[in-house]
XYZ file of C-alpha atoms in Angstrom:
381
model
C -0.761 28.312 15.790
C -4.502 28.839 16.653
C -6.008 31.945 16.016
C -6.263 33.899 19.377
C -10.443 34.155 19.201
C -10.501 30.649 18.658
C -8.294 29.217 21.631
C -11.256 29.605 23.746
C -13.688 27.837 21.813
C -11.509 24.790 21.912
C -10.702 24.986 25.242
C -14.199 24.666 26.004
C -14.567 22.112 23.794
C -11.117 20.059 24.882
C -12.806 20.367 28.558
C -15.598 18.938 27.308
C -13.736 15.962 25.662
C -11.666 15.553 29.266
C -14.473 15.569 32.094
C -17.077 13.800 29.889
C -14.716 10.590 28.597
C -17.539 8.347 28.190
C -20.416 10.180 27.010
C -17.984 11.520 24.443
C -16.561 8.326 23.803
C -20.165 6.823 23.282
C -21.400 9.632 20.499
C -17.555 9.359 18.570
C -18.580 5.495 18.225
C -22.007 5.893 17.357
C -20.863 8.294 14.937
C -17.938 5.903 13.688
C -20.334 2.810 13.415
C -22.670 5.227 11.264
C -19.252 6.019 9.018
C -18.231 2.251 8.883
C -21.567 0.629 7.537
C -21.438 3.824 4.256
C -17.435 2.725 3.780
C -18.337 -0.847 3.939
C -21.255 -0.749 1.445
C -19.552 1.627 -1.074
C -15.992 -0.863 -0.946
C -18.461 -3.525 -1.788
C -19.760 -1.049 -4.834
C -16.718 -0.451 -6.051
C -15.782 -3.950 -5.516
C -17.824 -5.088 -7.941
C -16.957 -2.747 -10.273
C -13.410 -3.239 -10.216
C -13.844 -6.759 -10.443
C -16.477 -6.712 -13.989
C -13.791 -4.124 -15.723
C -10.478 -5.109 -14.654
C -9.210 -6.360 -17.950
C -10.361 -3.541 -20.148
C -8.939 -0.462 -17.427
C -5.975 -2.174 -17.265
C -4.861 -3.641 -20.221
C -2.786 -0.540 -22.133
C -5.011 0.476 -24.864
C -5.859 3.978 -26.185
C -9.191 2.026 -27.987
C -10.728 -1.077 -27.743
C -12.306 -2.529 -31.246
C -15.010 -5.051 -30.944
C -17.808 -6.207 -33.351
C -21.272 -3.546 -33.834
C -23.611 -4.389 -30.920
C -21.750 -4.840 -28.425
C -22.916 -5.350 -24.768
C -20.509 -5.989 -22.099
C -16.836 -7.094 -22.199
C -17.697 -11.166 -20.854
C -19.487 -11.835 -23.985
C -19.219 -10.500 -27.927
C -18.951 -11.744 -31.152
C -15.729 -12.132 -33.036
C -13.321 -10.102 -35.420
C -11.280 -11.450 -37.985
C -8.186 -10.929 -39.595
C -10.062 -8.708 -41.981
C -10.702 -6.876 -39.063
C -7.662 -6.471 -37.790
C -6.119 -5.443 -41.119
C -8.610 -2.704 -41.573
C -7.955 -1.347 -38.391
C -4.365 -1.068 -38.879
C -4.525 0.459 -42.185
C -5.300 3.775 -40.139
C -2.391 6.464 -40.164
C -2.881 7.087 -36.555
C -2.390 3.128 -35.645
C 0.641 2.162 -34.488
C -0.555 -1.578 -32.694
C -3.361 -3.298 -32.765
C -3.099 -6.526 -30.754
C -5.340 -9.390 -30.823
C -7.249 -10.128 -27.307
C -9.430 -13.742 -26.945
C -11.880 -13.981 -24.162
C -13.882 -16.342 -23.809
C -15.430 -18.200 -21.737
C -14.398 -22.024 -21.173
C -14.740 -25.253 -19.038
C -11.999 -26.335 -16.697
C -12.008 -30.280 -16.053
C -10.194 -30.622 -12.330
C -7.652 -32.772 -11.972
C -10.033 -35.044 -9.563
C -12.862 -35.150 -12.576
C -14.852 -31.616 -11.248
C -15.485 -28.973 -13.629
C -15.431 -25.330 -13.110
C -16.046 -22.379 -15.285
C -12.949 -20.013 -16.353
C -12.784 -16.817 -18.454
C -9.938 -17.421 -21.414
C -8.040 -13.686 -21.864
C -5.397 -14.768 -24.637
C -2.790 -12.413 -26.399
C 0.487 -12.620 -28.107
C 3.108 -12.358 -25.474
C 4.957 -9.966 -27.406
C 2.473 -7.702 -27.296
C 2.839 -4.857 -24.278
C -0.238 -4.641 -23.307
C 0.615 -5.217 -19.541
C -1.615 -8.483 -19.027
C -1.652 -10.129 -17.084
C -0.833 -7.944 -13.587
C 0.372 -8.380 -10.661
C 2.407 -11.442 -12.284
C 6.058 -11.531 -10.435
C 8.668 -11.122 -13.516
C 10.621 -14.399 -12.740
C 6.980 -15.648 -13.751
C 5.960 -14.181 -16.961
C 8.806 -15.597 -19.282
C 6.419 -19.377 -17.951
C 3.621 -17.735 -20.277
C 6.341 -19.096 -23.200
C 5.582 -22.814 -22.940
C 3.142 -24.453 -24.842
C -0.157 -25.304 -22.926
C 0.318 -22.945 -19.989
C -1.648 -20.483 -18.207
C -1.757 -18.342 -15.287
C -4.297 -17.563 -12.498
C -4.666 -15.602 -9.364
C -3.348 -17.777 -6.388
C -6.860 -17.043 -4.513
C -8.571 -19.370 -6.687
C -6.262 -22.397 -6.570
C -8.779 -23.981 -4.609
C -11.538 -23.861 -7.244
C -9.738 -24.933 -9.408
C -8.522 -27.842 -7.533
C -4.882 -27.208 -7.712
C -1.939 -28.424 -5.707
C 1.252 -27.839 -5.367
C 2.058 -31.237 -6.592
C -0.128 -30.715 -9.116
C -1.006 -28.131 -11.382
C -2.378 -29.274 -14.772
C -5.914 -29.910 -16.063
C -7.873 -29.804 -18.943
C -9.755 -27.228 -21.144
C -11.640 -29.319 -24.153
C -9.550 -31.805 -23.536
C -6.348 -29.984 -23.998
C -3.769 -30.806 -21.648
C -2.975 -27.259 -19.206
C -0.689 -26.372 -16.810
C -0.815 -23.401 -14.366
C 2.572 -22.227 -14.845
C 2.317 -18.981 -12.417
C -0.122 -17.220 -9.879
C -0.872 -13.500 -10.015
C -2.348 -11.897 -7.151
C -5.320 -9.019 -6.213
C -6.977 -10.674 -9.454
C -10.899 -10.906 -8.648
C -13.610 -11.810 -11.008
C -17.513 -10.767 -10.564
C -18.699 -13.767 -12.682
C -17.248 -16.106 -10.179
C -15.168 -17.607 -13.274
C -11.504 -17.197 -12.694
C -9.409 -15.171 -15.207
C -7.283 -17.458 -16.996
C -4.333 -15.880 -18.816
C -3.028 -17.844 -21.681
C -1.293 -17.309 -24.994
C -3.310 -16.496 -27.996
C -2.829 -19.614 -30.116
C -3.870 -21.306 -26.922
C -6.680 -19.277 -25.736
C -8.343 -19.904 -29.115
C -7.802 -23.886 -29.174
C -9.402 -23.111 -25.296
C -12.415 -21.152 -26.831
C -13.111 -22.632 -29.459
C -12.393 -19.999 -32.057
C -11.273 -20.558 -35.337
C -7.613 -19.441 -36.475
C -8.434 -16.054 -37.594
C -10.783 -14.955 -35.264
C -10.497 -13.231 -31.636
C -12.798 -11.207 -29.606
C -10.965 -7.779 -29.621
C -8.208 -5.626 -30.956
C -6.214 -3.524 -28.916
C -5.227 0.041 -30.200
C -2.369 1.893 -29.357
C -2.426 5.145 -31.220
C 0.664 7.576 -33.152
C 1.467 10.017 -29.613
C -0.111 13.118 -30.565
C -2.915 11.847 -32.476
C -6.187 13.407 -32.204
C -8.466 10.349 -30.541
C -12.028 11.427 -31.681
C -11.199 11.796 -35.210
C -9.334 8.737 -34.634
C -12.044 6.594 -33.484
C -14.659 8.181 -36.487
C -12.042 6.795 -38.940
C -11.761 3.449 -37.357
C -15.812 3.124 -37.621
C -15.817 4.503 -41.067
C -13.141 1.865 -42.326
C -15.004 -0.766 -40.517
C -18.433 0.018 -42.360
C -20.322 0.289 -39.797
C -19.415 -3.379 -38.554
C -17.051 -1.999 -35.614
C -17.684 -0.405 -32.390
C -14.891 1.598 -31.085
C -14.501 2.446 -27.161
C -12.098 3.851 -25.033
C -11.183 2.206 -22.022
C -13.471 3.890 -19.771
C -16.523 3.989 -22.470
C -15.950 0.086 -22.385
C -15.713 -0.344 -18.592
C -19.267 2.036 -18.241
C -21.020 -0.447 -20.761
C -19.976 -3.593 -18.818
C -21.068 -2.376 -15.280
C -24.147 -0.840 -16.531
C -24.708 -4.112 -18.377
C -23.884 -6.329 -14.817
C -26.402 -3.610 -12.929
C -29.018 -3.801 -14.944
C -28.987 -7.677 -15.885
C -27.974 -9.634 -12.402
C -29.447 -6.852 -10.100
C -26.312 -6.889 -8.010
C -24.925 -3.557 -8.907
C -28.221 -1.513 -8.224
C -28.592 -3.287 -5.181
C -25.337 -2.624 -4.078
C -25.839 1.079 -5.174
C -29.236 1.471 -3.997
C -27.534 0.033 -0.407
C -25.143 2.394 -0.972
C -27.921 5.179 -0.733
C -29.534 3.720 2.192
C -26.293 3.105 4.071
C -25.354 7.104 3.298
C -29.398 8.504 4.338
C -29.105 6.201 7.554
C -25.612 6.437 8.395
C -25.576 10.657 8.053
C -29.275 10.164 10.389
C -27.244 8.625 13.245
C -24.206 10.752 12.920
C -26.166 13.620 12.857
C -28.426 12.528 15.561
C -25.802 11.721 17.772
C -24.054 15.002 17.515
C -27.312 17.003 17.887
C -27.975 14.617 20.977
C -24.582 15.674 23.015
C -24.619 19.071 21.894
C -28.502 19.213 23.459
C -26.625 17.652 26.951
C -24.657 20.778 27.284
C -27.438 23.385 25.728
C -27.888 24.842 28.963
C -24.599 25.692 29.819
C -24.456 27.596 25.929
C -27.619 29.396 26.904
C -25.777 30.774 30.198
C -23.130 31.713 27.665
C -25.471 33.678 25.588
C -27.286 35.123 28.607
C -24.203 36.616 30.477
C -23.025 38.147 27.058
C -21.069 35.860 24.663
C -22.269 36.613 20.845
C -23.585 34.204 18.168
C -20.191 33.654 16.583
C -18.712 32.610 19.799
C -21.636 30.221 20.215
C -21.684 29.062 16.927
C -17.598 28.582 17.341
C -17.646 26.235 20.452
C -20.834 24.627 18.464
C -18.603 23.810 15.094
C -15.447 23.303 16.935
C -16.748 20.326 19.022
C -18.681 19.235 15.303
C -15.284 19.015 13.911
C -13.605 17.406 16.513
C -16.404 14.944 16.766
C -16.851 13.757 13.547
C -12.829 14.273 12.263
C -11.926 11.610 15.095
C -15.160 9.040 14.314
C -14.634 9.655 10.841
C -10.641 8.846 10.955
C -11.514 5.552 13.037
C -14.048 4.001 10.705
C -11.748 4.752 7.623
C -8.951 2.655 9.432
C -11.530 -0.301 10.055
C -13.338 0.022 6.976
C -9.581 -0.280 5.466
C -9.001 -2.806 7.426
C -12.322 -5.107 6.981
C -12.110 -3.983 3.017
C -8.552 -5.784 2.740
C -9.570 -8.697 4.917
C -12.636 -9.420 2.499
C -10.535 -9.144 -0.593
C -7.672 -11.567 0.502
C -10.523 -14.184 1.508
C -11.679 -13.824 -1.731
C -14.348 -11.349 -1.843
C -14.450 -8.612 -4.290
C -14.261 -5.447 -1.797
C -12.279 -2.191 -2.937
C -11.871 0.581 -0.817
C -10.495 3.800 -3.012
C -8.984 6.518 -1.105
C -11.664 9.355 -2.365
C -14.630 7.120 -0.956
C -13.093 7.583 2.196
C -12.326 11.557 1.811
C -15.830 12.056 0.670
C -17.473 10.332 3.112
C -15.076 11.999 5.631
C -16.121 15.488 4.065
C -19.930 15.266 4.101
C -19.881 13.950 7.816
C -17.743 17.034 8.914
C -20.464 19.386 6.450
C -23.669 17.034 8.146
C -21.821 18.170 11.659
C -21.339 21.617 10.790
C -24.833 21.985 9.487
C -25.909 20.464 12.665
C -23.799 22.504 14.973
C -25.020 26.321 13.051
C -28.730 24.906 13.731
C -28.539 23.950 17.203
C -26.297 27.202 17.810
C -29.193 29.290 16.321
C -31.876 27.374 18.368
C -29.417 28.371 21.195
C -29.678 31.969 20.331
C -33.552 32.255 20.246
C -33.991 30.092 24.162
C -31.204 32.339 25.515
C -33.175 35.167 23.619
C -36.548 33.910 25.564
C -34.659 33.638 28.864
C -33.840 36.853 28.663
C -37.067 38.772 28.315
């Protein structure tokens, strides 16, 4: 139910809706195009980002180990078994699993080459890599010399269906299963292998890998956790979370290639001009109709009543633009991705886009309400 000194307001404001279809209809597009080009610059943001940390958010690990210095997750020096033993000597370790990656060339089956990223582990690890594999799939993963890819880049790697076997180093291998939703920023598929295999791929000796995986006691304290790990190490291992890992490889991408600060500085730019035309295109119907509020204000109504109709319409504007360029943005976002682009829409990007175009319209509707107040004020005298 509506509050009883609010029906009038939006009945005012639903009459303005009804007898003005296309002047309405013109501001609630400009409004939604403004909306559309912030959602479709931020899904490419968070694209991007999605696409340089995907293994390490994924992958189920309490702590990632890798060797002092590193950078980003695409490229660090090795661990050995000494490593690994050290790390596991720690009371609060339950698993620490081996992780290659590495980066390798892929000789096509018609004598191209393309550029792959090696992620090799034991299979008996959980660790939940690769994703979005179908089950009837994964047990494939078991064969000696296979690997699996996402289906988008089949292409690229110039697979068929009649055949699906190359080389890496001249080792014989055979795409044994396709994941999907699988994007890579470095343009190098992810190629999901078994560890022995992944380090024949990489060229890493036996007892060396890129990273361990830890998976902690339930209960344990992580912080104190992590300070032992480095202190057993010697200073020779860093020791990340998930997330601390994932911030050090898209700072690392942002800062190196340029691409993420663009994106975010568009990102800025998109938001500054976007809220201009929203707001400007509010401010502009609301000044159509600021005679008829001045009449209102002359023959008696009071500021709140003013200011009601003002944020009422405000709300109704930008609610219904906002709504329709999430839906396309969603839309567009998902087309991207399955062509191949790295686009990524989350659900609070749209919400908080949503929310400061309803706050931009409110702001917008209290200041033209109160330069409403002050010409019905001058009318008056």
């Amino acid at each position: 139910m509506v509050p009883s000194h609010l029906r009038l307001p939006l009945r005012f404001v639903l009459r303005i809706f009804l007898h003005h279809r296309w002047r309405v209809a013109a501001t609630v597009a400009g409004i939604a195009t403004a909306s559309l080009l912030i959602l479709v610059q931020a899904s490419f943001f968070f694209g991007f980002r999605d696409a340089v940390t995907a293994v390490p958010l994924r992958a189920k690990a309490d702590l990632w180990v890798a060797a002092s210095g590193f950078r980003y997750f695409d490229l660090t020096r090795q661990l050995s078994d000494r490593d690994y033993y050290q790390v596991i000597r720690h009371p609060a370790v339950v698993q620490a699993t081996p992780l290659v990656a590495r980066f390798a060339e892929w000789r096509r089956p018609d004598g191209g080459q393309e550029l792959v990223q090696v992620i090799g582990f034991p299979l008996e690890a959980d660790i939940d890599l690769p994703w979005n594999l179908p089950d009837e799939q994964r047990g494939a993963l078991g064969l000696p010399d296979t690997a699996v890819v996402d289906a988008i880049y089949r292409d690229k790697l110039g697979l068929t269906d009649r055949d699906l076997s190359a080389e890496i180093l001249g080792r014989r291998v055979r795409i044994a299963g396709t994941t999907t939703d699988i994007r890579s920023f470095s343009t190098a598929p992810l190629l999901f292998t078994e560890y022995r295999a992944a380090q024949s791929y990489g060229w890493i000796f036996g007892d060396q890998f890129s990273y361990l995986l830890v998976r902690l006691v339930p209960g344990s304290d992580l912080e104190s956790t992590r300070t032992g790990l480095v202190a057993l190490g010697n200073g020779e291992l860093d020791v990340m979370t998930p997330a601390e890992l994932a911030d050090k490889t898209t700072a690392y991408w942002m800062r190196t290639t340029g691409a993420g600060l663009g994106l975010a500085t568009g990102i800025a730019v998109a938001l500054l001009i976007g809220s201009s035309i929203a707001g400007l295109s509010l401010h502009t119907m609301i000044q159509h109709y600021a005679e008829e509020y001045v009449c209102l204000r002359v023959i008696g109504a009071s500021f709140p009543f003013v200011a009601a109709i003002l944020v009422a319409q405000a709300l109704l504007f930008m609610a219904s633009a906002s709504g329709i360029a999430v839906i396309l943005a969603n839309v567009l976002s998902r087309q991207i991705r399955a062509a191949g682009g790295t686009t990524l829409l989350p659900g609070w990007v749209s919400l908080a886009t949503c929310a400061v175009l309803v706050a931009i319209g409110v702001a917008m509707a209290l200041f033209s309400a109160h330069r409403i107040i002050i010409r019905a004020e001058g009318a008056a005298r």
